[in-house]
Every structure is written in structure tokens, then in C-alpha cells.
Short mmCIF file of C-alpha atoms in Angstrom, two decimals:
data_model
loop_
_atom_site.label_atom_id
_atom_site.label_comp_id
_atom_site.label_asym_id
_atom_site.label_seq_id
_atom_site.Cartn_x
_atom_site.Cartn_y
_atom_site.Cartn_z
CA MET A 1 0.00 0.00 0.00
CA PRO A 2 1.61 3.33 -1.04
CA ARG A 3 2.35 5.79 1.73
CA ASP A 4 4.02 9.18 1.96
CA LEU A 5 6.77 10.60 4.15
CA GLU A 6 5.97 13.52 6.40
CA ASP A 7 8.19 16.58 6.10
CA GLY A 8 11.40 15.71 7.98
CA GLU A 9 10.61 11.98 8.17
CA ARG A 10 13.15 9.33 7.13
CA ILE A 11 12.85 5.57 6.79
CA GLU A 12 15.22 2.75 5.88
CA VAL A 13 14.50 0.23 3.13
CA ALA A 14 16.30 -2.94 2.12
CA GLY A 15 18.39 -2.80 -1.04
CA SER A 16 20.16 -5.51 -2.91
CA GLY A 17 22.29 -7.85 -0.82
CA SER A 18 22.96 -6.40 2.62
CA ALA A 19 22.59 -2.75 1.57
CA VAL A 20 20.18 -0.53 3.49
CA TYR A 21 19.07 2.76 1.93
CA THR A 22 17.58 5.85 3.57
CA LEU A 23 14.55 7.61 2.09
CA LYS A 24 13.87 11.12 3.34
CA ASN A 25 11.50 14.04 2.76
CA THR A 26 13.09 17.41 3.46
CA GLY A 27 10.75 20.26 2.68
CA GLY A 28 9.14 18.34 -0.18
CA VAL A 29 12.46 17.23 -1.68
CA TYR A 30 12.54 13.41 -1.63
CA THR A 31 15.94 11.75 -1.49
CA CYS A 32 17.30 8.21 -1.42
CA SER A 33 20.82 7.11 -0.58
CA CYS A 34 20.81 4.44 -3.31
CA PRO A 35 23.28 4.68 -6.22
CA ALA A 36 20.49 5.02 -8.81
CA TRP A 37 19.11 8.17 -7.16
CA ARG A 38 22.56 9.68 -6.62
CA ASN A 39 23.67 9.09 -10.20
CA LEU A 40 20.67 10.70 -11.91
CA GLY A 41 21.71 13.73 -13.94
CA ALA A 42 19.11 16.06 -12.46
CA PRO A 43 18.72 18.46 -9.53
CA PRO A 44 17.76 16.63 -6.30
CA GLU A 45 14.15 17.85 -6.42
CA ARG A 46 13.78 16.25 -9.87
CA ARG A 47 15.17 12.79 -9.04
CA THR A 48 13.43 9.54 -8.22
CA CYS A 49 14.26 5.84 -8.00
CA LYS A 50 12.58 2.45 -7.64
CA HIS A 51 12.59 2.75 -3.83
CA LEU A 52 10.69 6.05 -3.87
CA ARG A 53 8.25 4.71 -6.47
CA ALA A 54 7.69 1.58 -4.37
CA LEU A 55 7.01 3.66 -1.26
CA ARG A 56 4.91 6.50 -2.66
CA GLY A 57 3.51 4.86 -5.77
CA ALA A 58 4.44 5.50 -9.40
CA GLU A 59 1.54 7.91 -9.93
CA ALA A 60 2.49 10.05 -6.93
CA GLU A 61 6.09 10.24 -8.12
CA ALA A 62 5.01 11.11 -11.66
CA ALA A 63 2.76 13.87 -10.31
CA ARG A 64 5.55 15.22 -8.12
CA LEU A 65 8.01 15.38 -11.01
CA GLY A 66 5.47 16.74 -13.46
CA SER A 67 5.86 14.00 -16.10
CA ASP A 68 5.41 10.26 -16.40
CA ALA A 69 8.70 10.13 -18.28
CA ALA A 70 10.49 11.75 -15.39
CA THR A 71 10.27 8.52 -13.41
CA GLN A 72 12.34 6.69 -16.01
CA ALA A 73 14.96 8.95 -17.56
CA PRO A 74 17.52 11.37 -16.15
CA ILE A 75 16.66 15.03 -16.62
CA ALA A 76 19.46 17.11 -18.04
CA ARG A 77 20.32 20.31 -16.24
CA PRO A 78 19.44 23.28 -18.47
CA THR A 79 22.37 25.35 -19.65
CA ALA A 80 22.60 29.11 -19.63
CA VAL A 81 21.66 29.04 -23.33
CA ASP A 82 18.42 27.16 -22.54
CA LYS A 83 17.33 29.52 -19.76
CA ASP A 84 16.22 33.10 -19.45
CA VAL A 85 18.91 34.22 -17.02
CA PRO A 86 17.72 37.43 -15.33
CA PRO A 87 19.80 40.62 -15.70
CA LEU A 88 20.87 41.11 -12.08
CA LEU A 89 23.14 43.55 -10.29
CA LEU A 90 25.85 41.84 -8.22
CA ALA A 91 27.95 43.26 -5.40
CA HIS A 92 31.63 43.76 -4.77
CA VAL A 93 33.20 43.40 -1.33
CA TRP A 94 33.73 46.69 0.52
CA GLU A 95 37.32 47.79 1.01
CA PRO A 96 37.96 50.18 3.93
CA ASP A 97 39.47 52.82 1.66
CA THR A 98 35.98 53.52 0.23
CA ASP A 99 34.11 56.16 2.26
CA LEU A 100 30.49 55.02 2.58
CA THR A 101 29.15 58.19 4.19
CA GLY A 102 25.80 59.00 2.61
CA TRP A 103 25.38 55.56 1.02
CA TRP A 104 22.16 53.60 1.53
CA MET A 105 22.63 50.82 4.09
CA SER A 106 20.49 47.68 4.53
CA GLU A 107 20.80 44.24 6.10
CA LYS A 108 22.23 41.53 3.84
CA LEU A 109 19.51 38.90 3.92
CA ASP A 110 20.46 35.25 4.29
CA GLY A 111 17.87 34.00 1.80
CA VAL A 112 17.56 33.04 -1.86
CA ARG A 113 17.80 35.72 -4.56
CA ALA A 114 14.63 35.83 -6.67
CA TYR A 115 13.81 37.95 -9.73
CA TRP A 116 10.09 38.60 -10.29
CA ASP A 117 9.58 38.86 -14.07
CA GLY A 118 5.88 39.74 -13.91
CA ALA A 119 4.67 36.15 -13.98
CA ARG A 120 7.01 34.02 -11.86
CA PHE A 121 10.09 34.00 -9.65
CA VAL A 122 13.37 33.13 -11.37
CA SER A 123 16.70 32.29 -9.74
CA ARG A 124 20.04 33.88 -10.62
CA LEU A 125 20.60 30.98 -13.01
CA GLY A 126 17.22 31.32 -14.72
CA ASN A 127 15.55 28.42 -12.92
CA PRO A 128 11.89 29.04 -11.99
CA PHE A 129 10.71 28.80 -8.39
CA VAL A 130 7.27 27.17 -8.18
CA ALA A 131 5.42 29.47 -5.78
CA PRO A 132 1.78 28.96 -4.74
CA ASP A 133 -0.78 31.16 -6.51
CA TRP A 134 -1.72 32.96 -3.29
CA PHE A 135 1.93 33.99 -2.79
CA ILE A 136 2.24 35.77 -6.14
CA GLU A 137 -1.33 36.82 -6.97
CA SER A 138 -0.95 40.46 -5.84
CA LEU A 139 2.54 41.07 -7.25
CA PRO A 140 2.64 43.59 -10.13
CA ARG A 141 2.52 42.12 -13.65
CA ASP A 142 4.19 45.11 -15.30
CA LEU A 143 7.05 45.80 -12.89
CA PRO A 144 9.98 43.35 -12.66
CA LEU A 145 11.41 43.21 -9.14
CA ASP A 146 14.69 42.13 -7.57
CA GLY A 147 14.53 40.71 -4.07
CA GLU A 148 15.07 37.83 -1.71
CA LEU A 149 12.90 34.93 -0.62
CA PHE A 150 13.57 35.01 3.09
CA ALA A 151 12.52 32.81 6.02
CA GLY A 152 14.43 34.72 8.69
CA ARG A 153 17.94 34.88 10.07
CA LYS A 154 19.88 31.63 10.34
CA ARG A 155 17.26 29.84 8.20
CA PHE A 156 19.07 29.76 4.87
CA GLN A 157 18.95 25.98 4.44
CA ARG A 158 15.24 25.91 5.34
CA THR A 159 14.61 28.59 2.71
CA VAL A 160 16.48 26.55 0.09
CA GLY A 161 14.42 23.47 0.98
CA ILE A 162 11.15 25.36 0.51
CA VAL A 163 11.94 27.10 -2.78
CA ARG A 164 13.20 23.84 -4.34
CA ARG A 165 9.82 22.19 -3.84
CA GLN A 166 7.70 21.55 -6.92
CA ASP A 167 4.34 21.14 -5.17
CA ARG A 168 3.42 24.77 -4.25
CA SER A 169 3.51 23.69 -0.63
CA ASP A 170 2.03 25.53 2.34
CA ALA A 171 5.63 25.74 3.58
CA TRP A 172 5.82 28.97 1.52
CA ARG A 173 3.89 30.57 4.39
CA GLU A 174 7.22 30.63 6.23
CA LEU A 175 8.69 32.91 3.54
CA ALA A 176 8.54 36.58 2.71
CA TYR A 177 9.53 38.23 -0.55
CA VAL A 178 11.66 41.20 0.45
CA VAL A 179 12.19 43.58 -2.50
CA PHE A 180 15.24 45.82 -2.79
CA ASP A 181 15.12 47.07 -6.38
CA ALA A 182 13.16 47.51 -9.61
CA PRO A 183 15.69 46.68 -12.38
CA ARG A 184 13.71 47.92 -15.39
CA ILE A 185 13.14 51.45 -14.10
CA VAL A 186 15.77 53.74 -15.61
CA ALA A 187 16.17 56.15 -12.72
CA PRO A 188 18.36 56.79 -9.66
CA PHE A 189 18.18 54.28 -6.81
CA GLU A 190 16.03 56.56 -4.66
CA ASP A 191 13.32 56.79 -7.35
CA ARG A 192 13.38 53.04 -7.90
CA MET A 193 12.92 52.38 -4.20
CA ARG A 194 9.96 54.77 -4.06
CA ALA A 195 8.40 52.76 -6.88
CA VAL A 196 9.09 49.53 -4.97
CA GLU A 197 7.51 50.92 -1.78
CA ASP A 198 4.42 52.07 -3.70
CA ALA A 199 4.10 48.65 -5.36
CA MET A 200 4.41 46.79 -2.07
CA ARG A 201 1.80 49.02 -0.42
CA ALA A 202 -0.53 48.26 -3.32
CA CYS A 203 0.05 44.53 -2.82
CA ASP A 204 -1.24 44.82 0.75
CA ALA A 205 0.15 41.40 1.72
CA ALA A 206 2.15 40.63 4.86
CA HIS A 207 4.59 38.37 3.02
CA LEU A 208 5.48 41.03 0.41
CA ARG A 209 7.49 44.02 1.56
CA ALA A 210 10.11 46.56 0.55
CA HIS A 211 13.52 46.23 2.19
CA ALA A 212 14.38 48.95 4.69
CA HIS A 213 17.34 51.26 3.94
CA ALA A 214 19.02 53.95 6.04
CA ARG A 215 21.69 56.52 5.26
CA CYS A 216 25.16 55.58 6.47
CA GLU A 217 26.59 58.35 8.64
CA GLY A 218 30.19 57.16 8.40
CA THR A 219 32.51 54.30 9.29
CA ALA A 220 31.62 54.32 13.01
CA HIS A 221 27.92 54.08 12.15
CA LEU A 222 28.65 51.31 9.63
CA ARG A 223 30.59 49.21 12.13
CA ALA A 224 27.99 49.72 14.87
CA GLU A 225 25.17 48.63 12.56
CA LEU A 226 27.21 45.64 11.35
CA ALA A 227 27.82 44.57 14.95
CA ARG A 228 24.10 44.95 15.77
CA VAL A 229 22.96 42.89 12.77
CA GLU A 230 25.53 40.13 13.31
CA ALA A 231 24.70 39.95 17.03
CA GLN A 232 21.10 39.19 16.05
CA GLY A 233 22.15 36.42 13.68
CA GLY A 234 22.22 38.50 10.49
CA GLU A 235 24.72 37.93 7.72
CA GLY A 236 26.03 41.46 7.20
CA LEU A 237 25.21 44.69 5.37
CA MET A 238 24.69 45.88 1.81
CA LEU A 239 25.60 49.43 0.76
CA ARG A 240 24.13 51.16 -2.30
CA GLN A 241 25.68 54.27 -3.82
CA PRO A 242 23.23 57.19 -3.75
CA GLY A 243 21.89 58.23 -7.14
CA SER A 244 23.19 55.07 -8.83
CA HIS A 245 21.41 53.32 -11.69
CA TYR A 246 20.77 49.60 -11.93
CA GLU A 247 23.63 47.82 -13.71
CA VAL A 248 23.83 44.24 -14.92
CA GLY A 249 26.75 42.30 -13.47
CA ARG A 250 29.16 43.21 -10.69
CA SER A 251 29.30 46.89 -9.89
CA THR A 252 31.11 49.11 -7.41
CA THR A 253 27.78 50.89 -6.81
CA LEU A 254 26.75 47.92 -4.63
CA LEU A 255 29.04 46.72 -1.84
CA LYS A 256 28.69 43.98 0.78
CA VAL A 257 30.14 44.30 4.26
CA LYS A 258 30.66 41.28 6.53
CA THR A 259 32.99 40.25 9.33
CA PHE A 260 33.62 36.83 7.79
CA LYS A 261 34.18 36.22 4.11
CA ASP A 262 32.18 33.67 2.18
CA ALA A 263 32.60 31.89 -1.14
CA GLU A 264 31.32 28.99 -3.19
CA ALA A 265 33.01 25.66 -3.91
CA ARG A 266 32.11 22.41 -5.63
CA VAL A 267 31.87 19.17 -3.65
CA VAL A 268 34.31 16.67 -5.19
CA GLY A 269 34.13 13.90 -2.58
CA HIS A 270 33.26 12.84 0.94
CA VAL A 271 35.89 12.30 3.63
CA ALA A 272 35.10 9.40 5.96
CA GLY A 273 34.26 10.31 9.53
CA ALA A 274 36.09 9.12 12.62
CA GLY A 275 35.19 8.85 16.30
CA ARG A 276 31.56 9.84 16.83
CA HIS A 277 31.20 10.31 13.07
CA VAL A 278 32.12 6.74 12.08
CA GLY A 279 29.66 5.59 9.42
CA ARG A 280 28.98 9.18 8.40
CA VAL A 281 30.78 11.94 6.55
CA GLY A 282 33.53 13.66 8.48
CA ALA A 283 34.06 16.46 5.97
CA LEU A 284 33.28 17.54 2.44
CA ALA A 285 36.19 17.54 0.02
CA CYS A 286 35.75 20.73 -1.98
CA GLU A 287 37.34 22.54 -4.89
CA LEU A 288 37.46 26.26 -5.68
CA PRO A 289 37.11 27.47 -9.29
CA ASP A 290 40.90 27.85 -9.52
CA GLY A 291 41.42 24.17 -8.62
CA THR A 292 42.44 24.69 -4.98
CA ARG A 293 41.21 21.80 -2.84
CA PHE A 294 40.34 21.86 0.84
CA SER A 295 37.94 20.20 3.27
CA VAL A 296 34.92 21.59 5.11
CA GLY A 297 33.88 19.71 8.24
CA THR A 298 32.68 22.43 10.60
CA GLY A 299 29.03 23.44 10.29
CA LEU A 300 27.62 20.10 9.10
CA SER A 301 24.66 18.81 11.11
CA ASP A 302 24.26 15.14 12.00
CA ASP A 303 21.58 14.80 9.30
CA GLU A 304 23.89 16.39 6.73
CA ARG A 305 26.69 14.03 7.71
CA ARG A 306 24.35 11.05 7.14
CA ASP A 307 23.04 12.48 3.86
CA PRO A 308 25.63 15.01 2.64
CA PRO A 309 25.48 17.26 -0.42
CA PRO A 310 26.23 15.04 -3.43
CA VAL A 311 29.40 15.20 -5.46
CA GLY A 312 28.97 18.04 -7.96
CA ALA A 313 26.83 20.18 -5.65
CA VAL A 314 27.82 23.82 -5.13
CA ILE A 315 28.02 24.90 -1.50
CA THR A 316 28.55 28.19 0.29
CA PHE A 317 31.11 28.27 3.10
CA ARG A 318 32.41 30.97 5.41
CA TYR A 319 36.07 31.44 6.20
CA GLN A 320 38.40 33.83 7.98
CA GLU A 321 41.08 34.44 5.35
CA LEU A 322 43.13 32.73 2.64
CA SER A 323 46.51 31.19 3.41
CA ASP A 324 49.57 32.10 1.34
CA ASP A 325 48.71 29.09 -0.84
CA GLY A 326 45.17 30.35 -1.43
CA VAL A 327 43.51 27.79 0.88
CA PRO A 328 40.56 29.06 2.98
CA ARG A 329 41.37 29.10 6.70
CA PHE A 330 38.74 27.90 9.22
CA PRO A 331 36.05 27.11 6.61
CA SER A 332 32.55 26.45 7.89
CA TYR A 333 29.68 24.96 5.90
CA VAL A 334 26.65 27.22 5.30
CA GLY A 335 24.50 25.32 2.81
CA VAL A 336 23.86 24.14 -0.73
CA ARG A 337 23.40 26.83 -3.38
CA VAL A 338 20.66 26.42 -5.95
CA ASP A 339 21.27 29.75 -7.68
CA VAL A 340 25.00 29.55 -8.46
CA GLU A 341 27.03 27.57 -10.99
CA LEU A 342 30.79 27.16 -10.93
CA PRO A 343 32.91 26.50 -14.01
CA THR A 344 34.07 22.92 -14.43
CA ARG A 345 37.80 22.79 -15.07
CA PRO A 346 40.73 20.48 -14.34
CA SER A 347 42.37 20.93 -10.98
CA ALA A 348 45.12 23.55 -11.08
CA ARG A 349 46.61 22.35 -7.83
CA GLY A 350 46.05 19.85 -5.06
CA GLY A 351 45.27 16.58 -6.83
CA SER A 352 42.67 14.11 -5.68
CA ASP A 353 45.24 12.14 -3.69
CA ARG A 354 45.47 15.01 -1.26
CA TRP A 355 42.29 13.81 0.45
CA ARG A 356 40.91 10.42 1.35
CA VAL A 357 38.04 10.91 -1.07
CA GLU A 358 35.63 8.06 -1.65
CA ASP A 359 33.62 7.14 -4.70
CA PRO A 360 30.18 8.72 -4.01
CA VAL A 361 28.20 5.55 -4.72
CA LEU A 362 30.40 3.40 -2.49
CA ALA A 363 30.36 6.12 0.15
CA ALA A 364 26.55 6.22 0.13
CA GLU A 365 26.37 2.46 0.56
CA ARG A 366 28.99 2.51 3.31
CA ARG A 367 27.18 5.25 5.21
CA ALA A 368 23.84 3.46 4.93
CA GLU A 369 25.33 0.21 6.19
CA GLY A 370 27.21 1.97 8.99
CA PHE A 371 24.09 3.82 10.07
CA ALA A 372 22.09 0.59 10.07
CA ARG A 373 24.77 -1.14 12.19
CA ALA A 374 24.80 1.75 14.64
CA LYS A 375 21.02 1.53 15.07
CA ARG A 376 21.19 -2.21 15.73
CA ARG A 377 23.70 -1.79 18.55
#
């Protein structure tokens, strides 16, 4: 008899031989630790396998994926050529030699960037977010908006889990769309923000709001506000040059200010855990775009160690500084990115023998078996 998994529920099922696989529902994204699921060439929210079909039923899986064929064949990731990538403004990092007096200051939200094109939300990479009708029904159809889908401070991974869902779930009630620009209006920033505020007032919906900005009074004010935001669990600050127009790409008219640096890296393997982490992942083996390899172990939850980001996933991590060799010092895992792609290139340094990196399929089987043994003890 088919059954479903509640949000956050996990169960174990028998695989071939002595293998035990874990099925899990995280915010409407169904995962399995079996090799077939892990090897599908599709984003996690668009994967299935025989174990999920046996549990939920083939019809339920077909409905979740949006196509009967989706239960049989891998789904290729769309390329930039296939997608309508939105024309977004991106920030540079603030350097202390830039005087920010008079600039517009706002909190840097720890959410997922979302471009409203008048009909739907689109990620930085051009991937649509499937929002419920009630969430978008009052948004303007003739005014593209730039903002963030935001569940609150320190809830980045929860936000990612919600926006990746394909079922227009009620979990969207945890989110707000916080708007900080209107890209298509050719006017200074102040005029664009007035248009955003007027549009959000017209929406008259609690989950839709304009982002608050305040004038920076100087470096002391900047540092005090940064300390206040970070003390409350915020990520940092964004500074917008007064009178600036919206530009596509990275611009010095938009600067981010944070105590810790962050960056993206690609997962290239899983490092076996030791001690209390035996049978789970001890760290993620990661690679920067320039080929530098390093490991990220801090910041992973127990659930993430049992079911880590797959090889090929792009993650965000925080770090203190780079070593003389360009290796991030004290890296800490933040979460998986669904709105960023990194170039694939051969390693420039630090070959794969630098880490005890396991084949992802064998690692998944080993973790499942180790977890099952631990439960039987």
C-alpha cells in the first residue's frame, strides 16, 4: 500500500544484498541514498528511483516530477543558453578605503535571490521557483522586481528546501519576498525604491514588503550597525551608492560588508568520519574554481553528515582568510546553493590524492550500512 513521508521523516528500506538505503522528505524534496538516485543527472528535487516509487507509488512520483517520463529517464540540467537568465546587479566586497558616508545601508539577507519577471520567480541561473498562486497573486505584472525569498535569520537551508519544492507547498507561508530594487526602471536608486515601496503598499500582503534602507553616517555608524545585525544572527550589510542606476553584473555601486568572508566551492568527494562520526561523513572535500582543494567539516549537522550534499553540488562556506597558498582558513559549511554555478575545469593544484576521497556511490552504501549497524547496537 503506497504511503508518503511527512516533512522531515526518514525511513530505511532494504536494497540488494545487505545494503540498506535511507529515504527522506526534506521540505518536499525526496531523497534516497541508493546509487540510482545519486547518479541521476538532475537536480535533487527532480530525481526519483525504484525505492521512492515503491514507497509513494508510481503515480504520486510522476505527479511530483510533473511528467510520467520523469520517473524513467535522467533530466538534463538546463544550460545558460536554454534559460532566461535574469539581468541582475551583483555586489563587490567593501574595502575600507571607500568612504560610505551617505550611502544607503540595509541588512544583507540570508535568503535566496529571486527575480520577479511579472509572472514568476526566477533564480540567478534562470531556474523558476514554483510558488503557490496565493503567494504571487498580488505582485505587479508590469514591474519586474529584484529581491530575496527570506525565512528569517539563520534559516538559509530551510529557505532553500522550501523554494526547491515543486508542489506549491504551504511551507511557503514561512517565507517573505523582500524587495530591494526595480531593475527595469531607468532612474536613480532613490526613485526606484519609491516605486518599490508604492508597489508593495498596493500589494497589501504581509509576506510582500520593501527592504528597509538607512543613510550611512560614516565608518563608526557602519561598524555599529554591522555589529548589531551580526549579534542578532544576520549575515552582514549591503551598501548602495546614492543616485546610482541599476547595472547588470558586478558593480562598485553595490558593496557587501561582513565580518567573515564567504565563497562557493564544488563538492568533489566525501571524507570518511572518525570517532563519533564513524559511518557518516567527516568532511566535504571541496574545490574552488581555480582548482584549490580543501575540506569543510565544521558546520555540518548530524543529518547532513548522514546524507551530505552530493558530489557536484555547489556549496557556500564561510572562512576567515586565505593562506599564502590560497587555501581558505577555518572554513565552515553554510549550505547548498541552488542559484550559483561554478565552471568545471581540471584541478590547477592539489590533486585528488590530497584527500581520502571516496567514490560517491560506495560512500553512500557505506554510510547506509554503517548507520544501520549503529542503530542495531
